[in-house]
Each structure stands twice: as structure tokens, then as C-alpha cells.
Short mmCIF file of C-alpha atoms in Angstrom, two decimals:
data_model
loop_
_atom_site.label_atom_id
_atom_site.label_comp_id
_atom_site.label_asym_id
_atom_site.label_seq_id
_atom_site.Cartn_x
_atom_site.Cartn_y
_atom_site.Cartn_z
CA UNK G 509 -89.61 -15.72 -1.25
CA UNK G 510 -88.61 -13.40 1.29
CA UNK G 511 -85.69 -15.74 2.41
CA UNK G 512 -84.12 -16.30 -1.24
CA UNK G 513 -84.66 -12.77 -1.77
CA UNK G 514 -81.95 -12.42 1.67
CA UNK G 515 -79.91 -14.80 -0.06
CA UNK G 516 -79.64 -12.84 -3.24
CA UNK G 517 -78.58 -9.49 -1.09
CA UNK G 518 -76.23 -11.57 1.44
CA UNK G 519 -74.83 -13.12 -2.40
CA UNK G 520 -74.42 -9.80 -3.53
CA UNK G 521 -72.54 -8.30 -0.22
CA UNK G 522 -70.34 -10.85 -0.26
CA UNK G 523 -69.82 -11.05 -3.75
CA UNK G 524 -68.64 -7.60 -3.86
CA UNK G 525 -66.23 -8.15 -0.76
CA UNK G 526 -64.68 -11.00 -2.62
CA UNK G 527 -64.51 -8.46 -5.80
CA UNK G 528 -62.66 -5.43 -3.47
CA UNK G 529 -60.04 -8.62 -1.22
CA UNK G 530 -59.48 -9.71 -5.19
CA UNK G 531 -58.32 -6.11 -6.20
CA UNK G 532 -56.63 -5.28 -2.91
CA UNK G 533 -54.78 -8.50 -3.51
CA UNK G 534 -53.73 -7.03 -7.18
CA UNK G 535 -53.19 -3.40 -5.90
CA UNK G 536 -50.80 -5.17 -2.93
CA UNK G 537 -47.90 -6.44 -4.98
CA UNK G 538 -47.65 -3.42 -7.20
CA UNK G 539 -47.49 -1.05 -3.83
CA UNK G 540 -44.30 -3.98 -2.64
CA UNK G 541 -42.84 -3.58 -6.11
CA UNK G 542 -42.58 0.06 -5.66
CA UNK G 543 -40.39 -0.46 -2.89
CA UNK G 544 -38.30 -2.12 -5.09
CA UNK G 545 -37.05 0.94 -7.18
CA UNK G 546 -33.28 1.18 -8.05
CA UNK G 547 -31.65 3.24 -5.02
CA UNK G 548 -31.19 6.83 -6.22
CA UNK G 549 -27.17 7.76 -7.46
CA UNK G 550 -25.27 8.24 -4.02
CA UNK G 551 -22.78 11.41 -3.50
CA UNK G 552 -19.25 9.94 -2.42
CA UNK G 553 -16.08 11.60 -1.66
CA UNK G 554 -13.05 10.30 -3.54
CA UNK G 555 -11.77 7.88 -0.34
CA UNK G 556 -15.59 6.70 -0.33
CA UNK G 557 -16.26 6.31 -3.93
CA UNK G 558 -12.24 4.67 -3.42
CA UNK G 559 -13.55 2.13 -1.02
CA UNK G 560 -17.12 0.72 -2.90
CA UNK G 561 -15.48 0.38 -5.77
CA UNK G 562 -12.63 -1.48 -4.92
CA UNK G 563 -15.50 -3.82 -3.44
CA UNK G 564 -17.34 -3.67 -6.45
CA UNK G 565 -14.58 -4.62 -8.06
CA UNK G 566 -13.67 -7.78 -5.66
CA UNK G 567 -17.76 -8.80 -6.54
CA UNK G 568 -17.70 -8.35 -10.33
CA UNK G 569 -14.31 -9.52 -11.10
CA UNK G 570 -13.26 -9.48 -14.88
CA UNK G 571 -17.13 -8.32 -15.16
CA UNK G 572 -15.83 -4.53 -14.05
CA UNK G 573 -14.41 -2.56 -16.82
CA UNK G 574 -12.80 0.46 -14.68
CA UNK G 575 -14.56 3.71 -12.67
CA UNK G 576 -13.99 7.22 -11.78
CA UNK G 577 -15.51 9.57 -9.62
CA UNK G 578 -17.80 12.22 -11.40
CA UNK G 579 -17.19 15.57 -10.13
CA UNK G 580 -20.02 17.14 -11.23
CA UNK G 581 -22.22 15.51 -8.65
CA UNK G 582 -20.48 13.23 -6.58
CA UNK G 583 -21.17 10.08 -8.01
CA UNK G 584 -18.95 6.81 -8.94
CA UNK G 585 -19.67 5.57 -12.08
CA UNK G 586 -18.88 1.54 -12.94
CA UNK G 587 -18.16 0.06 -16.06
CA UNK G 588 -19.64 -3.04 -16.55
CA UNK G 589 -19.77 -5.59 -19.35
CA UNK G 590 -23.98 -6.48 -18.82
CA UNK G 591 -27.04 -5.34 -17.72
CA UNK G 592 -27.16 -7.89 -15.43
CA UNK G 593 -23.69 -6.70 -14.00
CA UNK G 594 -25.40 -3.20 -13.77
CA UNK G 595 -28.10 -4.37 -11.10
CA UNK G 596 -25.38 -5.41 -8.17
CA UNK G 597 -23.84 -1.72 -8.95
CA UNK G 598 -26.90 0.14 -8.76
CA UNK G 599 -27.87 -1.61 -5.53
CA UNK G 600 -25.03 0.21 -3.73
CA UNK G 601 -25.88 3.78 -4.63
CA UNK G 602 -23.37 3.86 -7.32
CA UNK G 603 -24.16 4.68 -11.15
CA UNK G 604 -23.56 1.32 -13.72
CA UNK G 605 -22.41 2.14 -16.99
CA UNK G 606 -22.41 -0.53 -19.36
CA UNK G 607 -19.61 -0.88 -21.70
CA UNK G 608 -17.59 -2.41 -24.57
CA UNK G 609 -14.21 -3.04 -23.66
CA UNK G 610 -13.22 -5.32 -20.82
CA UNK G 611 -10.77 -4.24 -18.02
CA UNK G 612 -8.21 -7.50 -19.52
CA UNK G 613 -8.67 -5.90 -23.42
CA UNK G 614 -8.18 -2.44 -22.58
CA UNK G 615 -4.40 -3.92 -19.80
CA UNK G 616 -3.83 -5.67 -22.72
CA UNK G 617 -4.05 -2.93 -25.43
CA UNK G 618 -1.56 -1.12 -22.41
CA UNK G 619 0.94 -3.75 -22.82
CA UNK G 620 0.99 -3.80 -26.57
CA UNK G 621 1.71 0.09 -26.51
CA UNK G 622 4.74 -0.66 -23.77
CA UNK G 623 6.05 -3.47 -26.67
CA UNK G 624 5.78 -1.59 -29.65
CA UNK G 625 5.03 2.20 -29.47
CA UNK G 626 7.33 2.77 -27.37
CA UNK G 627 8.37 6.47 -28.65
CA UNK G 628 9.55 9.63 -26.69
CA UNK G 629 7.37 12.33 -26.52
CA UNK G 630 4.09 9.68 -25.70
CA UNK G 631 1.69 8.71 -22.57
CA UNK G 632 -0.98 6.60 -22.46
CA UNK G 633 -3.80 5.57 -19.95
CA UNK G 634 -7.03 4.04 -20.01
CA UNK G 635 -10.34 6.23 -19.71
CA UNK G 636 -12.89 4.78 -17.99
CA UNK G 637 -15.14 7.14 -19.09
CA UNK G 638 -14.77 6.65 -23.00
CA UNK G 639 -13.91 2.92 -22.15
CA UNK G 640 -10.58 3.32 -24.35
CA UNK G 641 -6.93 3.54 -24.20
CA UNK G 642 -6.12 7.36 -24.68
CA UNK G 643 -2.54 7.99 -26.07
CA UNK G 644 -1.41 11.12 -26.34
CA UNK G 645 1.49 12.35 -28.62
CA UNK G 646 3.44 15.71 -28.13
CA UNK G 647 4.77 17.67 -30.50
CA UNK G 648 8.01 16.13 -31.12
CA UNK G 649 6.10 12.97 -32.53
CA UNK G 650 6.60 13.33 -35.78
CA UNK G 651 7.68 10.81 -39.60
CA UNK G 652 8.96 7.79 -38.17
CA UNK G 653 8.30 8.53 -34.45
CA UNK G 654 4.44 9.23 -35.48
CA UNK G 655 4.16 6.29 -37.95
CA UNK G 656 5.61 3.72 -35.17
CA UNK G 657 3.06 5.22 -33.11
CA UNK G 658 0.21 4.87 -35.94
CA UNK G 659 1.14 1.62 -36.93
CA UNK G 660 0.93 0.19 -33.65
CA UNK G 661 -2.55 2.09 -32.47
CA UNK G 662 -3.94 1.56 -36.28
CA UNK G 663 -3.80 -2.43 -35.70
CA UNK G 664 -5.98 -1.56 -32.24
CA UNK G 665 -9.26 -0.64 -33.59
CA UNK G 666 -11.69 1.15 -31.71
CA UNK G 667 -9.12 -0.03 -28.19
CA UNK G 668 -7.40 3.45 -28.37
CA UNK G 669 -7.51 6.90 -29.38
CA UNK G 670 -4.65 9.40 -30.43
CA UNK G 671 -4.45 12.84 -29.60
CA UNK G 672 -2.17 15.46 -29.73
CA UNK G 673 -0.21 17.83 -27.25
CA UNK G 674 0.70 21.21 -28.46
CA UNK G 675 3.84 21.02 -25.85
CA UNK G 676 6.54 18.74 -25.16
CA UNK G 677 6.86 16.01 -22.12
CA UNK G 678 9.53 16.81 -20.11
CA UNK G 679 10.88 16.71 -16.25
CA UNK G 680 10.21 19.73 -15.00
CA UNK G 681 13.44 20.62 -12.68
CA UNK G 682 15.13 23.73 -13.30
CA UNK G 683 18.40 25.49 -13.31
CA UNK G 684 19.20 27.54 -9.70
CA UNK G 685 18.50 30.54 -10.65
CA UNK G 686 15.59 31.02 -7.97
CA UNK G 687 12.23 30.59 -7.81
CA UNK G 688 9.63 33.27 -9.47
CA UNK G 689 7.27 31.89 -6.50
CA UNK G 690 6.22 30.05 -3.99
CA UNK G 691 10.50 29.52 -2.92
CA UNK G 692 9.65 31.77 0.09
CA UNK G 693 6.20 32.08 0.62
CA UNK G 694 6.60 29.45 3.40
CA UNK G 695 9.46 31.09 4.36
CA UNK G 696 9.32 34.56 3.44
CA UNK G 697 5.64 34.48 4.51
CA UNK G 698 6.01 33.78 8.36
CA UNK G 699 3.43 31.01 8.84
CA UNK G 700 6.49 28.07 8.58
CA UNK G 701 8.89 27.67 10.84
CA UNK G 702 11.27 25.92 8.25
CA UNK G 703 10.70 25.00 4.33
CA UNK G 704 7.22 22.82 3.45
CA UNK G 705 5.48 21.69 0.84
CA UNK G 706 6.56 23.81 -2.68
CA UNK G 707 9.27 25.31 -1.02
CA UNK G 708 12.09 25.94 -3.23
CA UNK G 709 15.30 23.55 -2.67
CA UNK G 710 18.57 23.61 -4.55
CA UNK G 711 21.20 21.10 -5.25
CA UNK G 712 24.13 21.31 -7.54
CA UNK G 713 23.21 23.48 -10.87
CA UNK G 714 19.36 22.02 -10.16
CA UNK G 715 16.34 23.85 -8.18
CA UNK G 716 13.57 21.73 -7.75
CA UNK G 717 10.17 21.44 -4.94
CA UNK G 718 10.03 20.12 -1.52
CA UNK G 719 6.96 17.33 -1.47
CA UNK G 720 6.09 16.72 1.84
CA UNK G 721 8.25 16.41 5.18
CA UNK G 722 7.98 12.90 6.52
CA UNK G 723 9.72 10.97 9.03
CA UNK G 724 11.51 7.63 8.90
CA UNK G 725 11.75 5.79 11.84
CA UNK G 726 11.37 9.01 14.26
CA UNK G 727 14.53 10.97 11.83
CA UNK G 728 13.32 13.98 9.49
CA UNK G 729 13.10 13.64 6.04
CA UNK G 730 11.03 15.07 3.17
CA UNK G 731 9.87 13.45 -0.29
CA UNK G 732 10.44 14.82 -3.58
CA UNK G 733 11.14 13.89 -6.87
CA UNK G 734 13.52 10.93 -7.77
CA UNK G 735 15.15 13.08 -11.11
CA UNK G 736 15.79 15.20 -8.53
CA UNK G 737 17.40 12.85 -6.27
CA UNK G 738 19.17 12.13 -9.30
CA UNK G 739 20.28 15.58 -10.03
CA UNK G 740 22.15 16.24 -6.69
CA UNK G 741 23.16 14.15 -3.66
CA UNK G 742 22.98 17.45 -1.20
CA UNK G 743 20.46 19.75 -0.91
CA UNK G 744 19.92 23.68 0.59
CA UNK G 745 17.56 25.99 1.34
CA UNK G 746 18.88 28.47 -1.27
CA UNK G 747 21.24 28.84 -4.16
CA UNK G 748 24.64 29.66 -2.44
CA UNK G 749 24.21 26.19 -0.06
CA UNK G 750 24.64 28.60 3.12
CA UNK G 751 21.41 26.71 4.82
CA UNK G 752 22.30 23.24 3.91
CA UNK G 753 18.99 20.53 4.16
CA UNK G 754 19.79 17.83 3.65
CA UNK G 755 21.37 14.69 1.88
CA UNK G 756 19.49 12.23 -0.48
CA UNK G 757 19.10 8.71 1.63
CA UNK G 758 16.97 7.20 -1.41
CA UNK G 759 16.32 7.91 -5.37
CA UNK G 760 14.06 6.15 -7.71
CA UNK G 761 13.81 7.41 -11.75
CA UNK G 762 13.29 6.10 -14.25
CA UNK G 763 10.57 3.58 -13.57
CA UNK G 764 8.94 5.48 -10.82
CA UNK G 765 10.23 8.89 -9.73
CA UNK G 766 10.52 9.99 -5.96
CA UNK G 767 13.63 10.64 -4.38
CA UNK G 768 13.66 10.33 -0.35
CA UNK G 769 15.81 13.26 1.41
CA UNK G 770 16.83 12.90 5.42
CA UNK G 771 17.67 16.36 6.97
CA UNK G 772 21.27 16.96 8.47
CA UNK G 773 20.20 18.10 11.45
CA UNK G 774 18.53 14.89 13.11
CA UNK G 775 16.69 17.30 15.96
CA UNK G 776 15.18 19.10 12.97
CA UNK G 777 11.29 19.57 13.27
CA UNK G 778 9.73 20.69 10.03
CA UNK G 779 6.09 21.48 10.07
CA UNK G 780 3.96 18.44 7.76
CA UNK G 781 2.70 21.86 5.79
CA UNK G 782 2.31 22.70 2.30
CA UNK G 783 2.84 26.61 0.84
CA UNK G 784 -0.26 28.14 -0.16
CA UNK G 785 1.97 31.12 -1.77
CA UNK G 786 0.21 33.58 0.31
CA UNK G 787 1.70 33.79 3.69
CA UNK G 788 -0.33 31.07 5.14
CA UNK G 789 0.14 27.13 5.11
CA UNK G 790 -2.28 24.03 4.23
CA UNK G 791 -1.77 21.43 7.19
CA UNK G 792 -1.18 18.26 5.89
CA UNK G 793 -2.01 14.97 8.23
CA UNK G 794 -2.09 12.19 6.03
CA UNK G 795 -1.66 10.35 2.56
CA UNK G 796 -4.60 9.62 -0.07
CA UNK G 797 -4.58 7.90 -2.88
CA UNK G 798 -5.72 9.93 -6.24
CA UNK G 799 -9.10 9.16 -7.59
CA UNK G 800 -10.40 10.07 -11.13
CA UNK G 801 -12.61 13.26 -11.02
CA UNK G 802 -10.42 14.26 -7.73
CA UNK G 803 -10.13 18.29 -7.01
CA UNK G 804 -6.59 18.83 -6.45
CA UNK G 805 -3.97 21.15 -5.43
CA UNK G 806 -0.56 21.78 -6.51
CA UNK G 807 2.35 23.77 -4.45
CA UNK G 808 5.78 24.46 -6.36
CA UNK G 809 8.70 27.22 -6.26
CA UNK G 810 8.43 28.31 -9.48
CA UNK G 811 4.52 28.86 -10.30
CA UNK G 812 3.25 28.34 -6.81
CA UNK G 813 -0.53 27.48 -6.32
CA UNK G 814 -2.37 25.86 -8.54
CA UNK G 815 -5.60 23.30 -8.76
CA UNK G 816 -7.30 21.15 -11.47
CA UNK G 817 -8.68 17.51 -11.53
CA UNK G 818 -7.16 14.15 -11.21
CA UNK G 819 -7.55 13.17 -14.87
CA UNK G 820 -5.82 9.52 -14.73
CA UNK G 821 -4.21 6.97 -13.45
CA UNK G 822 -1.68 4.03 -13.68
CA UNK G 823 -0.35 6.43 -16.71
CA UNK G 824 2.77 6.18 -18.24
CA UNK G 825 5.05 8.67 -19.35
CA UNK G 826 8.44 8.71 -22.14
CA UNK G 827 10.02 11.50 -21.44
CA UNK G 828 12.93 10.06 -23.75
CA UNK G 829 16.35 9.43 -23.46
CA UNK G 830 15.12 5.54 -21.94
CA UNK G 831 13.11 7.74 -18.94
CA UNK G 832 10.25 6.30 -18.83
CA UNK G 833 7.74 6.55 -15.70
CA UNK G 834 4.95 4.03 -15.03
CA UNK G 835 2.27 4.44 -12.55
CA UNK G 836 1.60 7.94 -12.41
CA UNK G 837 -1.43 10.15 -11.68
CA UNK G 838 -2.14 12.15 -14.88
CA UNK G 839 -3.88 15.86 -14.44
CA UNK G 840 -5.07 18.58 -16.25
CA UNK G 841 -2.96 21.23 -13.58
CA UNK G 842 -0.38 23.34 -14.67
CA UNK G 843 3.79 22.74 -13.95
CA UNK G 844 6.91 24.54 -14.90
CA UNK G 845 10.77 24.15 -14.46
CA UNK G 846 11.10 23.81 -10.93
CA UNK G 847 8.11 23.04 -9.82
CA UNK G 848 9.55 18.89 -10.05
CA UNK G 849 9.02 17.50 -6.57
CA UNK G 850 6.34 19.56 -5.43
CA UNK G 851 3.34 18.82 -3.64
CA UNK G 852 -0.67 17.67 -4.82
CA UNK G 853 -2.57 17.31 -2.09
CA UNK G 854 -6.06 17.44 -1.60
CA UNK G 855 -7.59 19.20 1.90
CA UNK G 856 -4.70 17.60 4.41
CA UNK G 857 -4.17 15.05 2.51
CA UNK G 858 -1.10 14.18 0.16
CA UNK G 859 -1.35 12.88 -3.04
CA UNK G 860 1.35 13.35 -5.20
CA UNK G 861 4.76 14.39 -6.34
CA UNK G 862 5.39 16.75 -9.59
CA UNK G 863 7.20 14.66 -12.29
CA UNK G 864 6.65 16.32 -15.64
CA UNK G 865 4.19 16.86 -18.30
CA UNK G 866 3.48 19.19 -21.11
CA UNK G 867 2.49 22.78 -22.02
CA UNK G 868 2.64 25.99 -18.39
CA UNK G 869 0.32 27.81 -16.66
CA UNK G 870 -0.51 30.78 -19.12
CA UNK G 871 -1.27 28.02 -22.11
CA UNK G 872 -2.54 25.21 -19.27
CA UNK G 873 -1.20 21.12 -20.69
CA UNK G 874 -0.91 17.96 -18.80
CA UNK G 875 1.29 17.36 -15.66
CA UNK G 876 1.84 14.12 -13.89
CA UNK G 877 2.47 13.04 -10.65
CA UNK G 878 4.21 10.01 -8.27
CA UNK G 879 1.95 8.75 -5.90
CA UNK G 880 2.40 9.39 -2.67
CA UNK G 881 1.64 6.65 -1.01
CA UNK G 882 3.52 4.15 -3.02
CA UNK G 883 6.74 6.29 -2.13
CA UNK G 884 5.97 6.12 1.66
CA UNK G 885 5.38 2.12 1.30
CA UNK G 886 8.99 1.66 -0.57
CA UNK G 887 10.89 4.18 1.80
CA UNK G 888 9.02 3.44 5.14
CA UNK G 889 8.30 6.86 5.29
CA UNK G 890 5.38 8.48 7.70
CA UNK G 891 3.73 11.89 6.53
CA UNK G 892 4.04 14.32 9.62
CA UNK G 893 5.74 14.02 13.29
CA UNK G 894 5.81 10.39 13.34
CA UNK G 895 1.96 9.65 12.22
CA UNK G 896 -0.59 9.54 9.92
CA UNK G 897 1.95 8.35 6.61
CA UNK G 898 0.36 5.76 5.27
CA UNK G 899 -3.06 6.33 5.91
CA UNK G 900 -4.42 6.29 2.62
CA UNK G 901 -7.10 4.87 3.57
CA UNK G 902 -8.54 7.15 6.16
CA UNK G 903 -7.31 10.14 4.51
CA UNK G 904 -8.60 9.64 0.74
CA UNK G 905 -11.68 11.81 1.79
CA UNK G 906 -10.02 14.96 2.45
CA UNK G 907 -11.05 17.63 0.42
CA UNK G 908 -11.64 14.93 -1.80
CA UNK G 909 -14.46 16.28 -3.91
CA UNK G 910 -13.38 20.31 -2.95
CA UNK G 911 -9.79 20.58 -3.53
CA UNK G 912 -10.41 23.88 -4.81
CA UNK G 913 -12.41 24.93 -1.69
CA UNK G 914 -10.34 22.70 0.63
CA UNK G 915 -7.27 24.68 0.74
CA UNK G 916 -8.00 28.75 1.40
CA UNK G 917 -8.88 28.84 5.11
CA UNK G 918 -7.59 25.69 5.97
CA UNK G 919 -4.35 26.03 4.86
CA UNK G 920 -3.65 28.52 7.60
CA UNK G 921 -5.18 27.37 10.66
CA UNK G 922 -3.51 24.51 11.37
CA UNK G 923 -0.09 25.49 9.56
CA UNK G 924 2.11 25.21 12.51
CA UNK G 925 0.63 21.95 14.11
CA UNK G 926 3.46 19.28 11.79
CA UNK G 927 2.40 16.28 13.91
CA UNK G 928 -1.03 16.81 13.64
CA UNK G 929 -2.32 12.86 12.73
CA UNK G 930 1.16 11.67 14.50
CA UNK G 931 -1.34 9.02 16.17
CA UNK G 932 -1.01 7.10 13.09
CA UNK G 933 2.09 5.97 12.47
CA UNK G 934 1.38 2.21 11.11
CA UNK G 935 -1.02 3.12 9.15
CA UNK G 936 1.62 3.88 6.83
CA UNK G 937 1.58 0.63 5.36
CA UNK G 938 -1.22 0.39 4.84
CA UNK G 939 -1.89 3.04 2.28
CA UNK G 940 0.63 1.45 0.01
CA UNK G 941 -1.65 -1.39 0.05
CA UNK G 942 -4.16 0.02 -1.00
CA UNK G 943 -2.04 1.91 -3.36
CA UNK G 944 -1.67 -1.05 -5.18
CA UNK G 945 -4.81 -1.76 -5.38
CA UNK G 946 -5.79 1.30 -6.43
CA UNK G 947 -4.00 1.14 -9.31
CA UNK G 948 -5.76 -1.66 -10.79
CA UNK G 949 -8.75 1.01 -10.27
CA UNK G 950 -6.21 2.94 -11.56
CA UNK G 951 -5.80 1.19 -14.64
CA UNK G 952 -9.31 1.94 -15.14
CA UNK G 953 -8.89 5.43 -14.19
CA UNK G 954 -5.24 5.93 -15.57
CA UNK G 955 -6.99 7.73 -19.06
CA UNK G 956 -9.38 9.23 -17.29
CA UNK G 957 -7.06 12.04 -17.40
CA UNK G 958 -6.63 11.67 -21.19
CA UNK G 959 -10.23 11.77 -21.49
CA UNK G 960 -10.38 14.78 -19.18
CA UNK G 961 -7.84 16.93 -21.52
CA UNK G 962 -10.04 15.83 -24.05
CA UNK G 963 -12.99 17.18 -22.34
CA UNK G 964 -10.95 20.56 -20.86
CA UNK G 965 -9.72 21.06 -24.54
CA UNK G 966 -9.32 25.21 -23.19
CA UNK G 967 -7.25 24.31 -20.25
CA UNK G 968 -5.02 21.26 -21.99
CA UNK G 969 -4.48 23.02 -25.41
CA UNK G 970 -2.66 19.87 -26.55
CA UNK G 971 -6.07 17.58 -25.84
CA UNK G 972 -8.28 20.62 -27.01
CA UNK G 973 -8.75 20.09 -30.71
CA UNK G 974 -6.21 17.26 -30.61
CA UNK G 975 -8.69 14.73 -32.29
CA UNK G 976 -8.00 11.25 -32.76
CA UNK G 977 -5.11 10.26 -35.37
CA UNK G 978 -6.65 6.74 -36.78
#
């Protein structure tokens, strides 16, 4: 009795190991799963957030419906068209968003504005963060210019959205009659050795913005913009043409707008700077391509230093009178008369160059912007002393997330250093590329910026209250 009763304990002991392998066994898997927990929302810069989601984009296909880059916290947000979709974007550290509209609907929507809403006084690009085609309409759309326009975006459903601008799209050269800033600050202020980035720059009965100084094949030259170019074949440092620049080697408006200027004096050495309007310079090494949700800067001779947020791009633009721009960046920062041609840049890197837009800087509208980069790829420029041009790539990053904070101190330091990033001079090229590539992000990212004056109806009075039309 004494042995079964040994039997019945040694049952029991191993009974109730059996019971606690069984629950470890149960308890294992669920400790593995949570392991498995989506990774947490990464915090990119704009060249980062640039670079995953052109990948994304290569991995998803016609499955990726556009991003942008949310300021707020860093983090790049995908469209995509499932759930399913949403895993492979979440897996990077990026944020999936899963939405109606499919990158080919909302290109296609694009093309059907191009063909028949074609009206002056209208832009369009497609938000990636509504998912829609945002059209915007300035004030001179009105009777048969605004029914076109309805007609057309009526037939589109819930593809686009109207809104209205309190101003009016235009270039924004001016006459010569000086600069109320920013002409001399680089000057005038001591920290440039010659004119840079927003300086003022005058040909025939026009005054418009230096870009950037670049050089093309070792000769100096500076960007600015192609109406410009257009405007004048010669251009000075100041109204009278006593301190003579130089002459325009390249100009390209309509269609795209950046004009390509080569100095006169081939042993010129202009500092790769950009006015900051307050004696002191931002150094500027490289090229980046614009991302939606980037902080930017912009430098002009007329209203000098101003920032805001890359709101768009791939937009297009009628100014009227057949000028119409494709390709543009789209922002929510402030332009006048003379500030055409002037620099956006973000940290040390440049951006863009003024075209036009709608509303100033007391009532705030919508301004848009030539990329750099596809300028340097068509002209075979280089930004700086012989380096750096093209690298797009390398430089999106700067300042990308602060452009507010990446100008003050920096701007001064390395202000007299123009061939800073002169190690680079291929990479030139290569920005372009990605330029174009971009601009399929673009497309996504292209009405961003009409979102964006949506959202900043204070600072883009003509997005504010501008609710959709149909």
C-alpha cells in the first residue's frame, strides 16, 4: 500500500510539472508575439523621409497613393490603397495611411484639368494628405472663366476640390525702381564680398532676385528666374548699369521658369551665400529637393527674409497670357514684385527659385517656386566653387525639418566660405535624377501645398475660408 501510495505522489509531482511545461508552452508564444509589435512612427528629415519613400514607392508600385513629410513630428506618412499595403509601410518606421484615390486616378484627374480647365488665374496639385486634387482659383476667376472651371471639376466627383484665392497669380518681377530690402543687405551689410542669394539685380526696365551663384564648367554664373531671363539679356548690380553682372547664357518660361546668367568677368568669385537681410549670410553647399511638410526659407530684394512650409509639389501654375508653369514647388511663404528669382533654401541647402503666386507678406497667399535641382540638371550647373550642385541627394537633409531654426546663426558663420562642398562637383547630376523622381513623389505631394493653405487659412487668406466650389 505504501508503494501505490508513492505512485500516487510521484503521479501527482509529475502531473503538475506536465500542467506548469503545458502553460509555459502557452505563455511562450504570446511573450514571441510581443516582439512582434508594429515598429513605433520613426522621425525623418525631409532627404530621409525623401529616400524611404521613394523605396516605398519602388515596393508598392501603383499600390502607393502619394506621401509627405509631417512637420509636426517628423514622420512620413504613406498613402496606400489596403491594409495589407499598410503592413510593408509600417515595418520601416514610417506611418501608413490608407486611402481612396489611387496615385494613376488622382495623375489622371491632373491631366483632365491640363485638357479642359485650362483658365488663367488657376493651379492645381494633388494633396496627399486629403488624397485629392486641390485647385485653386484666384480672384480673377469669374462667369465663364469660373463655369469652365466648374464644369470640368463638377464631372470629377469627390477627385478634386476648389478653393479660392483672395489675390491674383502673377510673376512677381518688378519695375527698377530699387529694392525696399534685402537689395543690399549682402552688400550693404559687409558679410558678402559680391551679390548672393536675394540680392537685388536689374536689367532693362525689370529688377528681379539673384538665386544662387553656381558654376558651369569652372566659369561663374548664378540662377534665377527664366521671366527674368526673359525680361533682359544683361544684367547689373544696380539701376543705372554702372556695375554690370552679367549676360543671360540660358532662359526657360513658360513651361518651367529659370533663367541661367554667366558673369562678365570670368575671374569673378562670388560667395555660394544667400542674404539673411541682416548683415550676415546663410552658406549654401548644396541642392535639395523640396519635400511636403519642408521648413523653408526665402531671400528676395524686395521683402527680404521670409520662411513657411513646402506645401506642394509637381504644381502647376496659369499665370495667363499662354504662361503656364508645370512642375513647381507650391508654399504657403510670402513674395512680392521683385522678389522673382530669389532664393528657398533650407539650412545650406537650395531648393528653389521665386516664380509667382498670389496675395504679400502683410495679407500672407501662395508663392511658388522652380526647383533647383532640375535647373542645375538642364544647364549643367554646380551650386558653389565648382562642387556640391547636384547633390540633391546628400543635401535634402539640411535644415530639412528646421528651416526656421536653420538659418539665424548659420547663416553667418560660414558666409564667406563660396566653395564650401566644392568636393562635389558630379554629384550634380545626380540630383536632377532624383529630381525627377521626386516629382512623381511630387505628384503626390504637389497639393500638399493646397491642402496646407487650406489648413494655414490665417496665413493663405485665399485658402482660409476658401471652401470647396462643387
Amino acid at each position: 500500500m505504501s508503494h501505490r501510495h508513492v505512485n500516487k505522489r510521484t503521479g501527482a509531482i509529475v502531473g503538475a510539472a506536465a500542467a506548469a511545461i503545458a502553460a509555459a508552452a502557452i505563455l511562450l508564444p504570446n511573450a514571441n508575439a510581443s516582439t512582434d509589435t508594429p515598429t513605433a512612427p520613426r522621425t525623418f528629415s525631409a532627404h530621409s523621409a525623401t529616400q524611404l519613400a521613394t523605396a516605398l514607392k519602388a515596393d508598392l508600385g501603383d499600390k502607393a497613393a502619394g506621401w509627405y513629410l509631417d512637420g509636426a513630428n517628423g514622420h512620413l506618412v504613406m498613402n496606400v490603397l489596403s491594409q495589407d499595403d499598410a503592413e510593408s509601410v509600417t515595418a520601416k518606421g514610417a506611418v501608413a495611411k490608407v486611402v481612396r484615390h489611387s496615385m494613376t486616378a488622382l495623375k489622371a484627374g491632373a491631366q483632365t484639368l491640363r485638357k479642359n480647365a485650362s483658365v488663367p488665374g488657376t493651379a492645381w496639385s494633388i494633396d496627399p494628405k486629403t488624397n485629392k486634387i486641390v485647385v485653386l482659383a484666384d480672384r480673377t476667376v469669374t462667369g465663364a472663366k469660373m463655369a469652365q472651371l466648374s464644369k470640368t471639376t463638377g464631372g470629377m466627383g469627390d477627385l478634386v476640390t476648389v478653393k479660392r484665392s483672395r489675390g491674383e497669380f502673377t510673376r512677381y518681377d518688378g519695375d527698377d525702381a530699387g529694392s525696399s530690402a534685402g537689395a543690399g543687405g549682402a552688400q550693404g551689410g559687409g558679410q558678402a564680398a559680391g551679390p548672393v542669394g536675394g540680392s537685388a539685380i536689374f536689367g532693362g526696365n525689370a529688377r528681379c532676385s539673384l538665386g544662387f551663384n553656381v558654376t558651369v564648367k569652372g566659369a561663374p554664373a548664378f540662377l534665377t528666374a527664366g521671366h527674368c531671363g526673359n525680361d533682359s539679356k544683361t544684367w547689373s548690380a544696380d539701376q543705372g548699369g554702372g556695375q554690370p553682372l552679367g549676360t543671360v547664357a540660358d532662359s526657360q518660361f513658360p513651361k518651367t521658369d529659370f533663367a541661367l546668367v554667366t558673369y562678365d568677368d570670368p575671374g569673378a568669385q562670388p560667395q555660394s551665400a544667400v542674404d539673411l537681410g541682416n548683415g550676415s549670410t546663410q552658406q549654401i553647399t548644396k541642392a535639395a529637393e523640396a519635400a511636403v511638410g519642408m521648413k523653408v526659407q526665402r531671400s528676395g530684394s524686395t521683402t527680404g527674409l521670409h520662411d513657411g512650409t513646402v506645401t506642394g509639389l509637381d504644381a502647376t501654375v496659369n499665370y495667363g497670357n499662354g504662361d503656364i508653369v508645370n512642375g513647381l514647388i507650391q508654399t504657403d511663404v510670402c513674395a512680392e514684385p521683385g522678389d522673382s528669382g530669389g532664393s528657398m533654401f533650407s539650412g545650406d541647402s537650395a531648393v528653389g527659385l521665386t516664380s509667382g503666386g498670389s496675395g504679400d507678406c502683410t495679407q500672407g497667399g501662395e508663392t511658388f517656386f522652380q526647383p533647383v535641382t532640375d535647373a542645375l540638371q538642364a544647364t549643367g550647373a554646380e551650386i558653389g566653387a565648382g562642387g556640391g550642385g547636384g547633390n540633391g541627394a546628400g543635401g535634402g537633409d539640411a535644415g530639412a525639418g528646421n528651416a526656421g531654426a536653420g538659418n539665424a546663426g548659420a547663416g553667418n558663420a560660414g558666409a564667406g566660405n563660396a566653395g564650401a562642398g566644392t568636393e562635389d562637383p558630379g554629384t550634380g547630376t545626380q540630383a536632377p535624377g532624383t529630381g525627377t523622381e521626386d516629382p512623381g513623389a511630387g505628384a503626390q505631394d504637389p497639393g500638399t501645398g493646397a491642402q496646407d493653405p487650406g489648413a494655414g487659412g490665417s496665413s493663405d487668406p485665399g485658402m482660409g475660408s476658401g471652401d470647396s466650389l462643387n
